[in-house]
GROMACS .gro file of C-alpha atoms in nm:
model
  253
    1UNK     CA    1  11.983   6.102  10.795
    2UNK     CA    2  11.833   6.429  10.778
    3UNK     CA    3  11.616   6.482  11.156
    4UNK     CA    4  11.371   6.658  10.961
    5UNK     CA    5  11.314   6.427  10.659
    6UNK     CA    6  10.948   6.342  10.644
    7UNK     CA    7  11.040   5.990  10.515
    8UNK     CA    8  10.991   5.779  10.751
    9UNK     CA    9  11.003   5.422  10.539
   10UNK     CA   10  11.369   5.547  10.524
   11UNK     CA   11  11.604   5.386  10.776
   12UNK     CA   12  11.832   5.570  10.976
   13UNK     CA   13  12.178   5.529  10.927
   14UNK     CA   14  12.408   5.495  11.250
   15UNK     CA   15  12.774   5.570  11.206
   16UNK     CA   16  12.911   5.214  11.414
   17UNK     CA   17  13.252   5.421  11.493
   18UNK     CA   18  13.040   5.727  11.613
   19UNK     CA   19  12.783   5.540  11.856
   20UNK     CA   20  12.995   5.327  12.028
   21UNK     CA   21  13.000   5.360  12.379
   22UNK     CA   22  12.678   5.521  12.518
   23UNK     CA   23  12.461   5.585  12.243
   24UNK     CA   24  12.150   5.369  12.235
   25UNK     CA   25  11.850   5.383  12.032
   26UNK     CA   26  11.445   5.329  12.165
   27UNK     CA   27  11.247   5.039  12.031
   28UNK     CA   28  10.945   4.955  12.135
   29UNK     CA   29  10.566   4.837  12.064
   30UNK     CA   30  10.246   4.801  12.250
   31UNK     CA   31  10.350   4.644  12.561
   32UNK     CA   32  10.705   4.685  12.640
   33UNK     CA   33  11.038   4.913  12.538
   34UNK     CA   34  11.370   4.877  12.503
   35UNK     CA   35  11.690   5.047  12.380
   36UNK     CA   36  11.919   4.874  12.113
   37UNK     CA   37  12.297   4.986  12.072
   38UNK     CA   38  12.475   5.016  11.711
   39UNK     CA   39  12.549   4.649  11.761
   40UNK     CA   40  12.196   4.544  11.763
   41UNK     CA   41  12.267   4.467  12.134
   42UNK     CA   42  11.962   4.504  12.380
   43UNK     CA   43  11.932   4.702  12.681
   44UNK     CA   44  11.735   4.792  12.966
   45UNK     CA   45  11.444   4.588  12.831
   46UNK     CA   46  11.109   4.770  13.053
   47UNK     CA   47  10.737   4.658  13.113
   48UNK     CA   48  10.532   4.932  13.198
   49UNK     CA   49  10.280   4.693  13.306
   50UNK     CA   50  10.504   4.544  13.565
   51UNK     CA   51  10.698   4.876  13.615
   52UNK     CA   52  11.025   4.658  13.632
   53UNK     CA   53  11.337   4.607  13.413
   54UNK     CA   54  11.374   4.255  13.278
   55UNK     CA   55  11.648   4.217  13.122
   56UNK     CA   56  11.902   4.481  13.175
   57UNK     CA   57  12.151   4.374  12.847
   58UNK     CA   58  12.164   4.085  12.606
   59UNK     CA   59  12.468   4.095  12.395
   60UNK     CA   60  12.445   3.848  12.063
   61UNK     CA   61  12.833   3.788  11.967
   62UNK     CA   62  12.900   3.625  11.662
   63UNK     CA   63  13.255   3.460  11.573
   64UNK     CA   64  13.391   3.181  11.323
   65UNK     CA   65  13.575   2.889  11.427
   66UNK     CA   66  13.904   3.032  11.394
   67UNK     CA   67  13.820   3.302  11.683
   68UNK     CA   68  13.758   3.576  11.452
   69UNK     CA   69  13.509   3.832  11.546
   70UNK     CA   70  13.280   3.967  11.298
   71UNK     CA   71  13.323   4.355  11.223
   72UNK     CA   72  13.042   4.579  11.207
   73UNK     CA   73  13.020   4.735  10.865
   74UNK     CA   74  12.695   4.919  10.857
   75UNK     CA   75  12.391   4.993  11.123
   76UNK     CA   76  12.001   5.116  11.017
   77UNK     CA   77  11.734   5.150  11.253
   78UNK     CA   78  11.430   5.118  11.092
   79UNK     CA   79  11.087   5.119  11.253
   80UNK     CA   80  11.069   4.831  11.481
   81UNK     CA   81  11.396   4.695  11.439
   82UNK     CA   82  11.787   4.752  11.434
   83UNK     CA   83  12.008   4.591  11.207
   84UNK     CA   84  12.443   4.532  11.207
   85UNK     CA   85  12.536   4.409  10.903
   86UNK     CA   86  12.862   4.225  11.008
   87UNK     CA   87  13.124   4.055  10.781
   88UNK     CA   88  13.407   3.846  10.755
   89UNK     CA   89  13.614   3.679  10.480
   90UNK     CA   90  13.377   3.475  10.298
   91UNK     CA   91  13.055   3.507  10.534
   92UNK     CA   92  12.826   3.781  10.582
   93UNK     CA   93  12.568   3.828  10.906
   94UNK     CA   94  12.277   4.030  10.905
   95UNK     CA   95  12.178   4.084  11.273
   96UNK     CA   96  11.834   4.238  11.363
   97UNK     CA   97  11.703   4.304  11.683
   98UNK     CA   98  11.334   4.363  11.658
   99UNK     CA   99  11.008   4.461  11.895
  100UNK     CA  100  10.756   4.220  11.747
  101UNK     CA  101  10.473   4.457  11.687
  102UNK     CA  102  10.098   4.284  11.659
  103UNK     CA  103  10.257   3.926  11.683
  104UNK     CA  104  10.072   3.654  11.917
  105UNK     CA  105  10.249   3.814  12.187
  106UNK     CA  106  10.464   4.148  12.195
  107UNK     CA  107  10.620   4.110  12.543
  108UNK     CA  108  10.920   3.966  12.364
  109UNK     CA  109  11.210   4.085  12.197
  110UNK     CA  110  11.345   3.872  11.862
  111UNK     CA  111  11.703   3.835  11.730
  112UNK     CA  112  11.717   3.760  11.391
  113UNK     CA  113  12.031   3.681  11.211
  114UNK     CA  114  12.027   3.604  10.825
  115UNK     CA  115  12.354   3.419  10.748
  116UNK     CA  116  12.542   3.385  10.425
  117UNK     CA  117  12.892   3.167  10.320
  118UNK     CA  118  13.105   3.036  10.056
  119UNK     CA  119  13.100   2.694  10.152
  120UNK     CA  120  13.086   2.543  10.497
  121UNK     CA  121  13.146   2.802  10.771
  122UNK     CA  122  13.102   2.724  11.126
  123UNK     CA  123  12.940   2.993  11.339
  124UNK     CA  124  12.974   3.054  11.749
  125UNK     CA  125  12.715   3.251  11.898
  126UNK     CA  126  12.779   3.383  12.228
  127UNK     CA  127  12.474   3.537  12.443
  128UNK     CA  128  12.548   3.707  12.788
  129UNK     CA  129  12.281   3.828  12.974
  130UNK     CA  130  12.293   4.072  13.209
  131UNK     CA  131  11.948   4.089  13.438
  132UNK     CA  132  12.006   4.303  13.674
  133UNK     CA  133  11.903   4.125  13.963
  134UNK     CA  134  11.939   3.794  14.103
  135UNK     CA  135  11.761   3.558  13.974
  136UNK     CA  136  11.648   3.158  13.970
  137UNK     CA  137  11.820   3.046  13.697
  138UNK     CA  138  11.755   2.682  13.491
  139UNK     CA  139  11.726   2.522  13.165
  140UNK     CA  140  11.442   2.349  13.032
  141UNK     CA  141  11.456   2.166  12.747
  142UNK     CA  142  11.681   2.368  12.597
  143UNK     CA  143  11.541   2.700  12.665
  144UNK     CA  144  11.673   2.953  12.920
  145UNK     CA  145  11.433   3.037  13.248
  146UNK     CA  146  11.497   3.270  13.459
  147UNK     CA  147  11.244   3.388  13.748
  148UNK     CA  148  11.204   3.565  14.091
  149UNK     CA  149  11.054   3.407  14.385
  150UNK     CA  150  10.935   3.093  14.161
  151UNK     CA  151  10.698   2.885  14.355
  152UNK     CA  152  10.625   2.496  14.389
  153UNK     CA  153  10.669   2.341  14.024
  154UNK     CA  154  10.271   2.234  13.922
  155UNK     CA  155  10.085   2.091  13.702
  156UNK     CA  156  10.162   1.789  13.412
  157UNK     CA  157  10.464   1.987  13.345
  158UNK     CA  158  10.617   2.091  13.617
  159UNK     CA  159  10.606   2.519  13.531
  160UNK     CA  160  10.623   2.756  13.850
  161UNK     CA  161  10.442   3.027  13.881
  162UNK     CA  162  10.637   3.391  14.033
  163UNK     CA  163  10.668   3.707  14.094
  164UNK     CA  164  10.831   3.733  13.709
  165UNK     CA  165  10.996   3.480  13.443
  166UNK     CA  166  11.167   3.538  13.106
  167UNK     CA  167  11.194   3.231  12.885
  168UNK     CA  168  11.557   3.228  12.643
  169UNK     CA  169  11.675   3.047  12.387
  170UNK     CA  170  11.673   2.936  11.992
  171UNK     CA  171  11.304   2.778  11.905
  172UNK     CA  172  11.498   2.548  11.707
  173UNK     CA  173  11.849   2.447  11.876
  174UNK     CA  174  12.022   2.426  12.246
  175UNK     CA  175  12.311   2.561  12.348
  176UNK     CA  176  12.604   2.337  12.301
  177UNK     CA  177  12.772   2.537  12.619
  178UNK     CA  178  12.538   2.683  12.952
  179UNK     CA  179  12.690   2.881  13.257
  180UNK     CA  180  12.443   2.978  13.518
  181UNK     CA  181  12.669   3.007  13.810
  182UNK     CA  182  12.627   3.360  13.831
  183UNK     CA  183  12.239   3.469  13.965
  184UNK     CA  184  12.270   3.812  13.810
  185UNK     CA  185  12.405   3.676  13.481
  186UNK     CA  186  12.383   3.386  13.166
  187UNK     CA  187  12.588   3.289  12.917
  188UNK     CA  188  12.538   3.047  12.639
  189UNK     CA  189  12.689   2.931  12.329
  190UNK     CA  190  12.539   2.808  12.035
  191UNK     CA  191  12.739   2.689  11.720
  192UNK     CA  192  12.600   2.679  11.383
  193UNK     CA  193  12.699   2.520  11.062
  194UNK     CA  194  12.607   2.745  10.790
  195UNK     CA  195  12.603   2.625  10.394
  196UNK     CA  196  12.480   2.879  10.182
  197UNK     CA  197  12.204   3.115  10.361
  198UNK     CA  198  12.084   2.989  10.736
  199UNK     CA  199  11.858   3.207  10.925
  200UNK     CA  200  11.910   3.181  11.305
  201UNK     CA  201  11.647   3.311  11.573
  202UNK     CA  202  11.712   3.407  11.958
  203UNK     CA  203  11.368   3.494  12.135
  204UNK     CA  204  11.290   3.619  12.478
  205UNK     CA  205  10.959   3.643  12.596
  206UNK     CA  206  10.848   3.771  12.965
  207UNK     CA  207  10.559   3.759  13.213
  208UNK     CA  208  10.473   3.891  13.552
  209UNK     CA  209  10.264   3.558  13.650
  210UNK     CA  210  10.412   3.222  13.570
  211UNK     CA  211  10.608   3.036  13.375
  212UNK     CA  212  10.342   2.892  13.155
  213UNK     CA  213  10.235   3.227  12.986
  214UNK     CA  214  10.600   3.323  12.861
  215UNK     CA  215  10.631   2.919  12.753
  216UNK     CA  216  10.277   2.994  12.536
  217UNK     CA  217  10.463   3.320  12.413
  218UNK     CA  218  10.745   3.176  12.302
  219UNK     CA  219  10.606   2.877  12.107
  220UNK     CA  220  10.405   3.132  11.944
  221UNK     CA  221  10.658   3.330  11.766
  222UNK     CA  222  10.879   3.035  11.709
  223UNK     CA  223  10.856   3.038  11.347
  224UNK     CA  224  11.066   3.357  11.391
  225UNK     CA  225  11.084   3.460  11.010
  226UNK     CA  226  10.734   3.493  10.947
  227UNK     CA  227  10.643   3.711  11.298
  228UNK     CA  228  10.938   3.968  11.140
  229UNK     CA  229  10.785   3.967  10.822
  230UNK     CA  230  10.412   4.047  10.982
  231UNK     CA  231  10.583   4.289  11.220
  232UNK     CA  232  10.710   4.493  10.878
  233UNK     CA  233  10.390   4.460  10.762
  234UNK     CA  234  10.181   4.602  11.043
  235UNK     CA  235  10.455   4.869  11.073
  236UNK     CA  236  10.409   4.991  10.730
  237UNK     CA  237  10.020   5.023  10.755
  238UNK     CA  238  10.043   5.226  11.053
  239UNK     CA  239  10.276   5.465  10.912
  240UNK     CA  240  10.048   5.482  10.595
  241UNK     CA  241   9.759   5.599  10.800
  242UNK     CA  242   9.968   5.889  10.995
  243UNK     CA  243   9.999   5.692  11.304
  244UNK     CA  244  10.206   5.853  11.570
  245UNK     CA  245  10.482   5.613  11.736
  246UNK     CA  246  10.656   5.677  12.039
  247UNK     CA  247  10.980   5.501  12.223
  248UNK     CA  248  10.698   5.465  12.537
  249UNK     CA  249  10.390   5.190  12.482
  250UNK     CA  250  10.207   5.378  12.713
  251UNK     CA  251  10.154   5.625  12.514
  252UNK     CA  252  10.160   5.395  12.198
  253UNK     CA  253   9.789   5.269  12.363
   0.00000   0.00000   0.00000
């Protein structure tokens, strides 16, 4: 893509063989920033609010059930989103990464993957996280929380309240496979049977107070599809009205 191309509905095309390694690429919206690689791989997700890093990667595999990995065959970045189209013989895997922009709640970050197969195709999905820091690790029906300092659990439903939390997982599955032994580090695996076109969604949502408010974030963008779809929408309108956007929601305010 042309820097200077006044365009902007037009993604950017990433060369996958050229940006491996170091080369990352800002995303962000009104609350929080992060940096996406040509993998649609997160990094170094930040809260200005909180001044803190909360995630510091997320990597999204994909593989069939014969141990096959999925090859990149062509990265955009549009605004508010990356996606990797990957491919295999007889499936095809659209991964997006995406910085929910005037959902219910934008301190989140949204993996969408938009799968297609001849016939039945079974699909791993392995997620290691990487956050930086040691954390309180455990899994609540079905969904990955991680916190620091967590308090007494309270109320009807047991949440903590701490210094931070991130809530993981698929709004609609749980992992078949958890590992947690490591404080610093998670690693799940989901498996998928995909017929035809499946959409899959991972979500992460944080907060700087308690568990409850990152809970109420997540179940609020759990119909994953539609939150992408108003995300593209509210993107479009501000770039209609001559918006400026920047990688930093500070200035984004």
């Amino acid at each position: 893509m042309d820097l200077f191309d006044p365009i902007l509905e037009r993604p950017e095309t990433i060369d996958i063989d050229a940006a491996e390694g170091d080369a990352l690429f800002p995303l962000a919206n009104t609350d929080i920033a992060f940096e996406a690689d040509a993998r649609a791989n997160l990094h170094n997700l930040y809260w200005p609010w909180a001044d803190a890093i909360y995630a510091r990667q997320v990597t999204v595999g994909i593989q069939d059930l014969h141990d096959e990995e999925f090859l990149p065959m062509i990265s955009q970045r549009y605004p508010g989103y990356l996606e990797t189209i990957y491919g295999t013989e007889g499936m095809v895997v659209s991964k997006r990464l995406v910085a929910p922009f005037k959902s219910h709640y934008d301190r989140s970050a949204l993996w969408l993957l938009d799968c297609e197969a001849e016939g039945d195709r079974l699909l791993r999905i392995e997620v290691e996280i990487d956050w930086g820091e040691p954390l309180t690790q455990r899994m609540v029906d079905g969904l990955l929380v991680a916190q620091r300092n967590p308090q007494d659990a309270r109320g009807l439903y047991g949440q903590h309240n701490a210094d931070s939390t991130r809530v993981f997982g698929n709004p609609q599955g749980r992992p078949d496979q958890v590992d947690l032994t490591d404080a610093r580090r998670a690693r799940l695996t989901y498996h998928v049977l995909v017929n035809g076109m499946v959409e899959v969604a991972m979500l992460m949502t944080v907060s700087d107070v308690g568990e409850q408010m990152a809970w109420s974030g997540f179940l609020a963008l759990r119909d994953s599809g539609i939150v992408f779809e108003k995300s593209k929408s509210a993107w479009r309108d501000t770039l209609q009205q001559g918006q400026l956007w920047t990688p930093d929601p500070r200035v984004n305010r």
